[in-house]
Amino acid sequence: QQPGGGFAEAGGAVGPELTAWAALGLQAAGADTGGALQYLQARENALPEITDAELVAVAEGALGRQPAVLLDRIRKAQRPDGRIGPNVNSTVWGILALRQSGAPALRASVRFLLRQQARSGGWAWYLHGQPDSNDTAAAIEALRASGVGGVPIRRGLAYLLRLRNADGGFELTPGRGSDAQSTAWAVQAFVAARKPVPKKAFAYLRGLRRPDGSYRYSKQFVTTPVWVTAQVLPGVLKKPLPLR
């Protein structure tokens, strides 16, 4: 964390996106977030993409602030088909932002998200794209936060299980190999669905923890440790989005 309240990777630039992720990870752990909220508030009008606004809104909501300006922007981004912003991912995060602040989900957006579930049971980042574990887990969390259960959730979890590897970790897409973030996202999805977390997932994550407290991206690579650790924390603590 930098003096102004924002977060940066070692030697990198401070930014609201990484700050939002770090704040969510720390909040999940019940840890002090310093001046992160003030940093994010000061940059609400300078977030270029709707997904940036949604992520920051989730973080501010988790930190106890009602981000009215950002929530209004999210509502205004809803399209006639129910989509929020341009993509499936932006719809997921729009729903999560609203629910994090206690606002009702836009029902047309929930219906849109349900229509985007692929035959495999997963969800993709964008329309008609290839599903992946991260977007599938986030979609499950958004749907569960909107009161959806039953078949769509079961199909989504079954898709995630097909991306589980023998080492206990989960991979983003078939053949990529396990990684910390995909595993943490999958854990959050199972917790959100109130289903048992697959065995060995937590052991896999423990195996990636480094002496300085950060997490490796995978057994092969160490990269963006602030971002990776921020996303792993809610998973190892069994706290799906929206944070409660």
XYZ file of N, CA and C in Angstrom:
732
model
N 0.848 -1.183 0.000
C 0.000 0.000 0.000
C 0.884 1.233 0.000
N 0.532 2.184 -0.846
C 1.323 3.396 -1.001
C 0.783 4.508 -0.099
N 1.558 5.581 0.094
C 1.140 6.639 1.024
C -0.244 7.223 0.742
N -0.662 7.264 -0.514
C -1.967 7.837 -0.846
C -3.139 6.904 -0.621
N -2.880 5.681 -0.159
C -3.955 4.734 0.101
C -4.137 3.690 -0.973
N -3.574 3.926 -2.164
C -3.682 2.968 -3.251
C -2.654 1.866 -3.152
N -2.843 0.842 -3.981
C -1.939 -0.307 -3.983
C -1.239 -0.432 -5.326
N -0.039 -0.995 -5.283
C 0.748 -1.227 -6.490
C 1.552 -2.503 -6.320
N 1.824 -3.156 -7.445
C 2.813 -4.233 -7.420
C 4.178 -3.606 -7.185
N 5.119 -4.369 -6.692
C 6.465 -3.845 -6.455
C 7.024 -3.242 -7.735
N 7.371 -1.978 -7.672
C 7.916 -1.289 -8.836
C 6.894 -0.873 -9.864
N 5.607 -1.116 -9.590
C 4.558 -0.792 -10.545
C 3.802 0.473 -10.176
N 2.837 0.804 -11.007
C 2.038 2.005 -10.803
C 0.833 1.719 -9.912
N 0.448 2.715 -9.130
C -0.753 2.619 -8.314
C -1.977 2.759 -9.219
N -3.020 1.991 -8.934
C -4.224 2.083 -9.748
C -5.460 1.675 -8.977
N -6.633 2.167 -9.374
C -7.861 1.832 -8.648
C -8.276 0.369 -8.767
N -7.952 -0.283 -9.889
C -8.365 -1.679 -10.042
C -7.630 -2.570 -9.036
N -6.302 -2.448 -8.994
C -5.536 -3.260 -8.045
C -5.887 -2.878 -6.611
N -6.131 -1.604 -6.376
C -6.514 -1.156 -5.039
C -7.838 -1.784 -4.627
N -8.781 -1.865 -5.550
C -10.069 -2.488 -5.244
C -9.888 -3.960 -4.895
N -9.068 -4.664 -5.677
C -8.823 -6.079 -5.379
C -8.157 -6.240 -4.018
N -7.155 -5.422 -3.749
C -6.452 -5.520 -2.465
C -7.401 -5.235 -1.313
N -8.260 -4.236 -1.477
C -9.212 -3.889 -0.424
C -10.173 -5.044 -0.167
N -10.619 -5.712 -1.226
C -11.530 -6.846 -1.054
C -10.838 -7.997 -0.317
N -9.593 -8.269 -0.685
C -8.861 -9.330 -0.006
C -8.663 -9.030 1.462
N -8.264 -7.805 1.777
C -8.037 -7.428 3.166
C -9.340 -7.406 3.958
N -10.401 -6.903 3.325
C -11.687 -6.866 4.007
C -12.186 -8.270 4.309
N -11.984 -9.198 3.383
C -12.374 -10.588 3.624
C -11.649 -11.154 4.832
N -10.411 -10.699 5.042
C -9.598 -11.178 6.156
C -9.827 -10.387 7.439
N -10.681 -9.373 7.381
C -10.913 -8.548 8.553
C -9.723 -7.679 8.902
N -8.915 -7.366 7.900
C -7.693 -6.591 8.131
C -7.912 -5.118 7.781
N -7.034 -4.285 8.264
C -7.096 -2.849 8.020
C -6.823 -2.566 6.538
N -7.670 -1.775 5.918
C -7.460 -1.413 4.510
C -6.842 -0.028 4.360
N -6.438 0.577 5.477
C -5.773 1.872 5.396
C -6.642 2.914 4.726
N -6.049 3.682 3.822
C -6.792 4.720 3.121
C -7.338 4.276 1.783
N -7.553 2.971 1.606
C -8.008 2.466 0.309
C -9.355 3.053 -0.098
N -10.288 3.146 0.839
C -11.613 3.674 0.505
C -11.524 5.116 0.023
N -10.777 5.917 0.721
C -10.634 7.321 0.319
C -9.968 7.435 -1.050
N -8.972 6.592 -1.281
C -8.310 6.585 -2.584
C -9.311 6.267 -3.693
N -10.144 5.242 -3.480
C -11.118 4.843 -4.493
C -12.185 5.918 -4.703
N -12.668 6.488 -3.616
C -13.685 7.529 -3.728
C -13.198 8.692 -4.577
N -11.940 9.059 -4.414
C -11.399 10.212 -5.126
C -11.260 9.961 -6.623
N -11.399 8.706 -7.057
C -11.194 8.373 -8.468
C -12.455 7.836 -9.151
N -13.588 8.004 -8.515
C -14.830 7.479 -9.078
C -15.145 8.055 -10.455
N -14.792 9.317 -10.672
C -15.133 9.969 -11.947
C -14.076 9.768 -13.023
N -13.065 8.977 -12.724
C -11.978 8.777 -13.688
C -11.819 7.312 -14.069
N -12.880 6.532 -13.933
C -12.823 5.104 -14.261
C -13.335 4.917 -15.686
N -12.464 4.536 -16.610
C -12.849 4.568 -18.034
C -13.868 3.512 -18.446
N -13.782 2.318 -17.894
C -14.647 1.221 -18.336
C -15.709 0.925 -17.293
N -16.835 0.416 -17.755
C -17.909 0.065 -16.830
C -17.441 -1.017 -15.855
N -16.594 -1.944 -16.316
C -16.095 -2.978 -15.408
C -15.209 -2.384 -14.313
N -14.483 -1.312 -14.623
C -13.700 -0.628 -13.597
C -14.632 -0.049 -12.530
N -15.704 0.596 -12.996
C -16.671 1.184 -12.072
C -17.334 0.105 -11.217
N -17.630 -1.034 -11.819
C -18.283 -2.121 -11.086
C -17.371 -2.693 -10.012
N -16.112 -2.939 -10.370
C -15.163 -3.482 -9.399
C -14.972 -2.524 -8.232
N -14.803 -1.249 -8.533
C -14.623 -0.262 -7.471
C -15.884 -0.168 -6.619
N -17.054 -0.260 -7.249
C -18.308 -0.221 -6.490
C -18.411 -1.414 -5.541
N -17.996 -2.600 -6.000
C -17.996 -3.769 -5.119
C -17.076 -3.517 -3.919
N -15.885 -2.996 -4.186
C -14.935 -2.751 -3.105
C -15.463 -1.709 -2.125
N -15.991 -0.609 -2.639
C -16.510 0.429 -1.749
C -17.685 -0.094 -0.933
N -18.562 -0.860 -1.573
C -19.683 -1.441 -0.840
C -19.217 -2.370 0.264
N -18.188 -3.169 -0.028
C -17.648 -4.081 0.978
C -17.021 -3.326 2.139
N -16.512 -2.120 1.850
C -15.885 -1.306 2.895
C -16.902 -0.435 3.629
N -18.176 -0.605 3.320
C -19.214 0.067 4.082
C -19.736 1.359 3.511
N -19.328 1.703 2.286
C -19.818 2.939 1.674
C -20.816 2.622 0.586
N -21.866 3.424 0.471
C -22.843 3.291 -0.600
C -22.359 4.125 -1.787
N -21.808 3.487 -2.830
C -21.247 4.244 -3.957
C -22.345 4.672 -4.943
N -23.135 5.644 -4.551
C -24.340 6.001 -5.300
C -24.045 6.386 -6.744
N -22.987 7.149 -6.974
C -22.667 7.585 -8.332
C -22.337 6.392 -9.218
N -21.566 5.465 -8.698
C -21.174 4.291 -9.474
C -22.373 3.372 -9.713
N -23.219 3.211 -8.714
C -24.394 2.356 -8.882
C -25.344 2.947 -9.924
N -25.465 4.268 -9.937
C -26.303 4.919 -10.944
C -25.728 4.692 -12.342
N -24.408 4.765 -12.457
C -23.755 4.494 -13.749
C -24.016 3.060 -14.201
N -23.984 2.134 -13.254
C -24.216 0.721 -13.581
C -25.647 0.520 -14.057
N -26.597 1.102 -13.366
C -28.004 0.956 -13.778
C -28.229 1.546 -15.173
N -27.604 2.673 -15.439
C -27.775 3.322 -16.738
C -27.090 2.554 -17.869
N -26.166 1.660 -17.516
C -25.466 0.867 -18.534
C -26.263 -0.354 -18.972
N -27.417 -0.588 -18.338
C -28.226 -1.752 -18.722
C -28.809 -1.549 -20.116
N -28.729 -2.579 -20.937
C -29.233 -2.541 -22.312
C -30.594 -3.219 -22.397
N -31.298 -3.059 -23.531
C -32.646 -3.638 -23.655
C -32.700 -5.145 -23.420
N -31.619 -5.870 -23.741
C -31.627 -7.319 -23.533
C -31.290 -7.715 -22.104
N -31.075 -6.723 -21.243
C -30.742 -6.987 -19.851
C -29.267 -6.918 -19.544
N -28.458 -6.974 -20.572
C -27.005 -6.920 -20.381
C -26.611 -5.592 -19.735
N -25.650 -5.632 -18.849
C -25.075 -4.422 -18.274
C -23.723 -4.215 -18.929
N -23.571 -3.125 -19.668
C -22.333 -2.913 -20.399
C -22.236 -3.837 -21.594
N -21.036 -4.057 -22.119
C -20.896 -4.778 -23.376
C -20.843 -6.290 -23.291
N -20.537 -6.843 -22.110
C -20.193 -8.264 -22.045
C -20.953 -9.025 -20.964
N -20.776 -10.324 -20.993
C -21.300 -11.168 -19.926
C -20.610 -10.810 -18.610
N -19.297 -10.655 -18.661
C -18.528 -10.321 -17.466
C -18.994 -9.014 -16.839
N -19.272 -8.008 -17.661
C -19.719 -6.724 -17.122
C -21.107 -6.846 -16.504
N -21.905 -7.772 -16.989
C -23.217 -8.018 -16.382
C -23.062 -8.683 -15.020
N -22.180 -9.663 -14.952
C -21.903 -10.333 -13.679
C -21.486 -9.315 -12.625
N -20.527 -8.463 -12.980
C -20.005 -7.518 -11.999
C -20.985 -6.405 -11.684
N -21.862 -6.073 -12.625
C -22.915 -5.119 -12.320
C -23.855 -5.662 -11.260
N -24.223 -6.924 -11.399
C -25.084 -7.567 -10.407
C -24.390 -7.626 -9.053
N -23.121 -8.029 -9.047
C -22.382 -8.111 -7.785
C -22.264 -6.746 -7.112
N -22.053 -5.698 -7.900
C -21.934 -4.358 -7.326
C -23.231 -3.936 -6.648
N -24.343 -4.176 -7.311
C -25.632 -3.813 -6.728
C -25.909 -4.602 -5.456
N -25.656 -5.899 -5.509
C -25.954 -6.738 -4.351
C -24.999 -6.453 -3.186
N -23.741 -6.081 -3.498
C -22.802 -5.762 -2.422
C -23.297 -4.582 -1.593
N -23.982 -3.651 -2.234
C -24.499 -2.473 -1.535
C -25.914 -2.667 -1.016
N -26.450 -3.885 -1.171
C -27.780 -4.158 -0.667
C -28.901 -3.772 -1.599
N -28.552 -3.324 -2.812
C -29.576 -2.975 -3.800
C -30.043 -4.241 -4.513
N -31.289 -4.289 -4.952
C -31.760 -5.479 -5.669
C -31.065 -5.624 -7.015
N -30.880 -6.844 -7.430
C -30.331 -7.098 -8.766
C -31.368 -6.711 -9.809
N -30.913 -6.259 -10.953
C -31.819 -5.954 -12.066
C -32.298 -7.282 -12.637
N -33.584 -7.541 -12.564
C -34.095 -8.863 -12.925
C -33.816 -9.211 -14.380
N -33.910 -8.222 -15.259
C -33.617 -8.493 -16.667
C -32.166 -8.901 -16.853
N -31.288 -8.367 -16.018
C -29.871 -8.722 -16.093
C -29.647 -10.144 -15.600
N -30.374 -10.538 -14.572
C -30.281 -11.915 -14.086
C -30.767 -12.881 -15.166
N -31.875 -12.540 -15.810
C -32.387 -13.401 -16.892
C -31.396 -13.475 -18.047
N -30.760 -12.346 -18.370
C -29.750 -12.339 -19.425
C -28.609 -13.279 -19.060
N -28.158 -13.195 -17.820
C -27.039 -14.025 -17.388
C -27.399 -15.504 -17.465
N -28.598 -15.845 -17.088
C -29.038 -17.243 -17.175
C -29.046 -17.720 -18.623
N -29.404 -16.843 -19.540
C -29.436 -17.233 -20.958
C -28.049 -17.450 -21.530
N -27.032 -16.907 -20.890
C -25.666 -17.010 -21.420
C -24.940 -18.264 -20.956
N -25.584 -19.082 -20.137
C -24.925 -20.311 -19.701
C -24.749 -21.244 -20.895
N -23.514 -21.693 -21.102
C -23.204 -22.549 -22.251
C -23.697 -23.972 -22.018
N -23.714 -24.764 -23.076
C -24.113 -26.170 -22.955
C -23.256 -26.915 -21.940
N -22.008 -26.487 -21.837
C -21.084 -27.131 -20.894
C -21.427 -26.818 -19.441
N -22.255 -25.804 -19.229
C -22.582 -25.364 -17.881
C -21.817 -24.144 -17.434
N -20.802 -23.739 -18.214
C -19.982 -22.603 -17.825
C -20.438 -21.290 -18.428
N -19.758 -20.232 -18.026
C -19.993 -18.896 -18.568
C -18.683 -18.344 -19.110
N -18.791 -17.528 -20.148
C -17.626 -16.899 -20.765
C -17.552 -15.426 -20.363
N -16.424 -14.812 -20.684
C -16.238 -13.377 -20.451
C -17.170 -12.574 -21.350
N -17.298 -12.986 -22.599
C -18.044 -12.199 -23.592
C -19.085 -13.077 -24.273
N -19.940 -12.455 -25.050
C -21.021 -13.164 -25.735
C -20.488 -14.250 -26.649
N -21.028 -15.448 -26.530
C -20.694 -16.584 -27.394
C -19.226 -16.977 -27.308
N -18.573 -16.643 -26.192
C -17.164 -16.982 -26.032
C -16.977 -18.338 -25.378
N -15.711 -18.692 -25.187
C -15.370 -19.952 -24.533
C -15.493 -19.789 -23.023
N -16.263 -20.640 -22.350
C -16.377 -20.538 -20.897
C -15.031 -20.738 -20.208
N -14.908 -20.203 -19.027
C -13.712 -20.402 -18.215
C -14.125 -20.470 -16.755
N -13.217 -20.931 -15.921
C -13.560 -21.161 -14.516
C -13.823 -19.867 -13.761
N -13.027 -18.830 -14.025
C -13.171 -17.585 -13.273
C -14.519 -16.927 -13.523
N -14.882 -16.798 -14.800
C -16.158 -16.169 -15.120
C -17.328 -17.042 -14.686
N -17.170 -18.347 -14.750
C -18.224 -19.243 -14.288
C -18.435 -19.090 -12.787
N -17.355 -19.057 -12.041
C -17.472 -18.897 -10.588
C -18.108 -17.562 -10.238
N -17.677 -16.494 -10.901
C -18.245 -15.174 -10.621
C -19.730 -15.132 -10.970
N -20.118 -15.785 -12.071
C -21.526 -15.839 -12.453
C -22.345 -16.589 -11.406
N -21.800 -17.693 -10.908
C -22.495 -18.439 -9.862
C -22.691 -17.565 -8.623
N -21.668 -16.820 -8.246
C -21.781 -15.943 -7.084
C -22.832 -14.860 -7.312
N -22.852 -14.288 -8.509
C -23.842 -13.249 -8.818
C -25.253 -13.812 -8.796
N -25.429 -14.987 -9.353
C -26.755 -15.605 -9.380
C -27.210 -15.996 -7.981
N -26.305 -16.562 -7.200
C -26.675 -16.934 -5.835
C -27.042 -15.687 -5.021
N -26.315 -14.585 -5.236
C -26.621 -13.336 -4.541
C -27.968 -12.767 -4.970
N -28.468 -13.223 -6.127
C -29.753 -12.768 -6.658
C -30.877 -13.745 -6.356
N -30.571 -14.772 -5.572
C -31.590 -15.725 -5.169
C -31.798 -16.897 -6.101
N -30.909 -17.069 -7.073
C -31.042 -18.169 -8.035
C -30.394 -19.425 -7.463
N -31.054 -20.542 -7.605
C -30.503 -21.826 -7.204
C -30.851 -22.870 -8.239
N -30.819 -24.123 -7.842
C -31.307 -25.183 -8.712
C -30.384 -25.553 -9.851
N -30.995 -25.895 -10.980
C -30.274 -26.486 -12.109
C -29.135 -25.607 -12.633
N -29.325 -24.294 -12.862
C -28.206 -23.504 -13.384
C -26.967 -23.556 -12.497
N -27.176 -23.549 -11.197
C -26.040 -23.587 -10.272
C -25.376 -24.958 -10.298
N -26.170 -25.993 -10.300
C -25.601 -27.350 -10.347
C -24.802 -27.554 -11.629
N -25.326 -27.083 -12.742
C -24.599 -27.217 -14.007
C -23.295 -26.420 -13.986
N -23.328 -25.240 -13.373
C -22.115 -24.432 -13.279
C -21.051 -25.107 -12.430
N -21.452 -25.682 -11.315
C -20.494 -26.381 -10.461
C -19.934 -27.618 -11.151
N -20.790 -28.320 -11.902
C -20.308 -29.499 -12.638
C -19.265 -29.096 -13.671
N -19.470 -27.947 -14.310
C -18.460 -27.447 -15.258
C -17.143 -27.187 -14.532
N -17.212 -26.544 -13.373
C -15.990 -26.268 -12.621
C -15.254 -27.543 -12.257
N -15.985 -28.558 -11.890
C -15.338 -29.823 -11.517
C -14.567 -30.435 -12.672
N -14.990 -30.152 -13.883
C -14.247 -30.671 -15.049
C -12.924 -29.939 -15.250
N -12.738 -28.828 -14.556
C -11.479 -28.082 -14.639
C -10.605 -28.295 -13.410
N -10.964 -29.285 -12.609
C -10.154 -29.625 -11.430
C -9.088 -30.627 -11.847
N -7.887 -30.439 -11.328
C -6.764 -31.312 -11.663
C -6.375 -32.203 -10.494
N -5.521 -33.165 -10.776
C -5.111 -34.132 -9.758
C -4.383 -33.484 -8.591
N -3.774 -32.314 -8.805
C -3.066 -31.636 -7.721
C -4.011 -30.905 -6.771
N -5.310 -30.953 -7.055
C -6.291 -30.289 -6.214
C -6.669 -28.902 -6.677
N -5.881 -28.348 -7.597
C -6.161 -27.016 -8.106
C -7.116 -27.030 -9.282
N -7.569 -25.854 -9.648
C -8.447 -25.667 -10.800
C -7.718 -24.833 -11.843
N -8.048 -25.081 -13.112
C -7.425 -24.323 -14.195
C -8.443 -23.394 -14.842
N -7.939 -22.360 -15.517
C -8.812 -21.378 -16.152
C -9.622 -21.994 -17.281
N -8.932 -22.686 -18.179
C -9.549 -23.392 -19.296
C -8.836 -24.731 -19.464
N -9.437 -25.683 -20.143
C -8.822 -27.011 -20.256
C -7.401 -26.969 -20.809
N -6.501 -27.643 -20.110
C -5.131 -27.776 -20.583
C -4.160 -26.723 -20.097
N -4.647 -25.696 -19.398
C -3.741 -24.628 -18.948
C -2.982 -24.990 -17.681
N -3.483 -25.907 -16.911
C -2.856 -26.243 -15.644
C -3.424 -25.418 -14.507
N -3.323 -25.929 -13.302
C -3.897 -25.280 -12.121
C -3.218 -23.943 -11.828
N -4.000 -23.030 -11.271
C -3.430 -21.769 -10.809
C -4.181 -21.303 -9.575
N -3.565 -20.394 -8.829
C -4.117 -19.960 -7.543
C -5.449 -19.244 -7.698
N -5.524 -18.324 -8.661
C -6.740 -17.527 -8.786
C -7.935 -18.372 -9.224
N -7.740 -19.236 -10.192
C -8.835 -20.094 -10.630
C -9.312 -20.995 -9.496
N -8.366 -21.478 -8.703
C -8.733 -22.335 -7.576
C -9.524 -21.563 -6.532
N -9.074 -20.357 -6.231
C -9.787 -19.535 -5.246
C -11.186 -19.176 -5.734
N -11.313 -18.836 -7.020
C -12.637 -18.540 -7.574
C -13.553 -19.754 -7.464
N -13.038 -20.927 -7.792
C -13.857 -22.140 -7.717
C -14.315 -22.395 -6.279
N -13.413 -22.211 -5.321
C -13.782 -22.394 -3.913
C -14.937 -21.462 -3.550
N -14.842 -20.204 -3.954
C -15.891 -19.233 -3.636
C -17.236 -19.659 -4.237
N -17.204 -20.217 -5.445
C -18.447 -20.653 -6.085
C -19.111 -21.762 -5.287
N -18.333 -22.732 -4.846
C -18.908 -23.836 -4.065
C -19.445 -23.342 -2.727
N -18.726 -22.415 -2.100
C -19.216 -21.862 -0.837
C -20.506 -21.082 -1.063
N -20.543 -20.271 -2.130
C -21.746 -19.502 -2.429
C -22.941 -20.412 -2.661
N -22.688 -21.566 -3.287
C -23.757 -22.530 -3.563
C -24.075 -23.422 -2.374
N -23.332 -23.218 -1.281
C -23.506 -24.034 -0.075
C -23.298 -25.519 -0.352
N -22.259 -25.777 -1.111
C -21.860 -27.151 -1.422
C -20.456 -27.389 -0.891
N -20.101 -28.632 -0.572
C -18.760 -28.903 -0.056
C -17.678 -28.497 -1.061
N -16.656 -27.864 -0.556
C -15.528 -27.498 -1.415
C -14.766 -28.757 -1.784
N -14.424 -28.944 -3.050
C -13.704 -30.153 -3.467
C -12.430 -30.381 -2.647
N -12.199 -31.633 -2.345
C -11.027 -31.995 -1.561
C -9.742 -31.559 -2.259
N -8.785 -31.213 -1.466
C -7.430 -30.856 -1.905
C -7.303 -29.439 -2.431
N -8.422 -28.707 -2.613
C -8.311 -27.335 -3.127
C -7.538 -26.454 -2.152
N -7.850 -26.568 -0.877
C -7.149 -25.740 0.105
C -5.692 -26.168 0.252
N -5.433 -27.469 0.157
C -4.051 -27.943 0.227
C -3.244 -27.411 -0.952
N -3.878 -27.370 -2.123
C -3.185 -26.815 -3.288
C -2.806 -25.355 -3.035
N -3.752 -24.576 -2.510
C -3.468 -23.160 -2.251
C -2.401 -22.998 -1.177
N -2.445 -23.813 -0.146
C -1.406 -23.726 0.896
C -0.024 -23.967 0.314
N 0.035 -24.852 -0.663
C 1.322 -25.162 -1.290
C 1.896 -24.023 -2.107
N 1.082 -23.012 -2.403
C 1.544 -21.869 -3.189
C 1.916 -20.669 -2.326
N 1.704 -20.798 -1.016
C 2.001 -19.663 -0.131
C 3.505 -19.510 0.034
N 3.967 -18.276 -0.087
C 5.399 -17.981 0.000
C 5.758 -17.471 1.396
N 7.042 -17.494 1.752
C 7.446 -17.054 3.098
C 7.032 -15.616 3.422
N 6.919 -14.743 2.417
C 6.544 -13.352 2.694
C 5.034 -13.165 2.839
N 4.250 -14.258 2.728
C 2.808 -14.172 2.882
C 2.048 -14.096 1.571
N 2.741 -13.844 0.482
C 2.077 -13.786 -0.823
C 1.873 -15.192 -1.374
N 1.119 -15.274 -2.464
C 0.865 -16.558 -3.119
C 1.436 -16.550 -4.529
N 2.005 -17.673 -4.894
C 2.450 -17.874 -6.268
C 1.225 -17.954 -7.167
N 1.391 -17.588 -8.441
C 0.304 -17.790 -9.396
C 0.073 -19.282 -9.625
N 1.152 -20.021 -9.711
C 1.079 -21.469 -9.910
C 2.370 -22.077 -9.391
N 2.476 -23.380 -9.478
C 3.714 -24.032 -9.043
C 4.884 -23.650 -9.931
N 4.584 -23.257 -11.159
C 5.639 -22.900 -12.108
C 6.012 -21.422 -12.080
N 5.052 -20.559 -11.747
C 5.263 -19.123 -11.938
C 4.911 -18.307 -10.693
N 5.704 -17.246 -10.491
C 5.383 -16.198 -9.524
C 5.182 -14.919 -10.327
N 3.983 -14.366 -10.284
C 3.703 -13.152 -11.047
C 2.597 -12.366 -10.365
N 2.639 -11.050 -10.493
C 1.646 -10.134 -9.905
C 1.185 -10.600 -8.515
N 2.098 -10.695 -7.564
C 1.746 -11.278 -6.260
C 0.687 -10.500 -5.485
N 0.610 -9.177 -5.658
C -0.427 -8.427 -4.942
C -1.804 -8.834 -5.450
N -1.954 -8.858 -6.757
C -3.232 -9.225 -7.369
C -3.602 -10.675 -7.040
N -2.652 -11.577 -7.208
C -2.915 -12.991 -6.934
C -3.316 -13.183 -5.473
N -2.562 -12.600 -4.563
C -2.848 -12.775 -3.136
C -4.208 -12.176 -2.781
N -4.522 -11.019 -3.356
C -5.807 -10.378 -3.081
C -6.974 -11.268 -3.513
N -6.813 -11.965 -4.632
C -7.887 -12.833 -5.099
C -7.915 -14.170 -4.359
N -6.789 -14.598 -3.848
C -6.754 -15.871 -3.117
C -7.396 -15.739 -1.735
N -7.203 -14.605 -1.075
C -7.659 -14.458 0.308
C -9.142 -14.786 0.506
N -10.081 -14.232 -0.293
C -11.485 -14.608 -0.070
C -11.737 -16.098 -0.256
N -10.966 -16.730 -1.126
C -11.132 -18.161 -1.333
C -10.687 -18.968 -0.137
N -9.480 -18.714 0.355
C -8.987 -19.506 1.485
C -9.807 -19.242 2.745
N -10.465 -18.083 2.798
C -11.301 -17.741 3.950
C -12.767 -18.117 3.753
N -13.068 -18.760 2.620
C -14.428 -19.211 2.308
C -15.430 -18.069 2.325
N -15.043 -16.952 1.690
C -15.921 -15.783 1.654
C -16.180 -15.370 0.208
N -17.282 -15.836 -0.362
C -17.628 -15.453 -1.731
C -18.117 -14.023 -1.822
N -18.162 -13.515 -3.017
C -18.776 -12.214 -3.257
C -20.285 -12.369 -3.395
N -21.050 -11.361 -2.957
C -20.627 -10.170 -2.238
C -20.196 -10.500 -0.816
N -19.181 -9.770 -0.326
C -18.662 -10.019 1.003
C -19.671 -9.615 2.059
N -19.832 -10.443 3.060
C -20.745 -10.151 4.167
C -20.009 -10.240 5.490
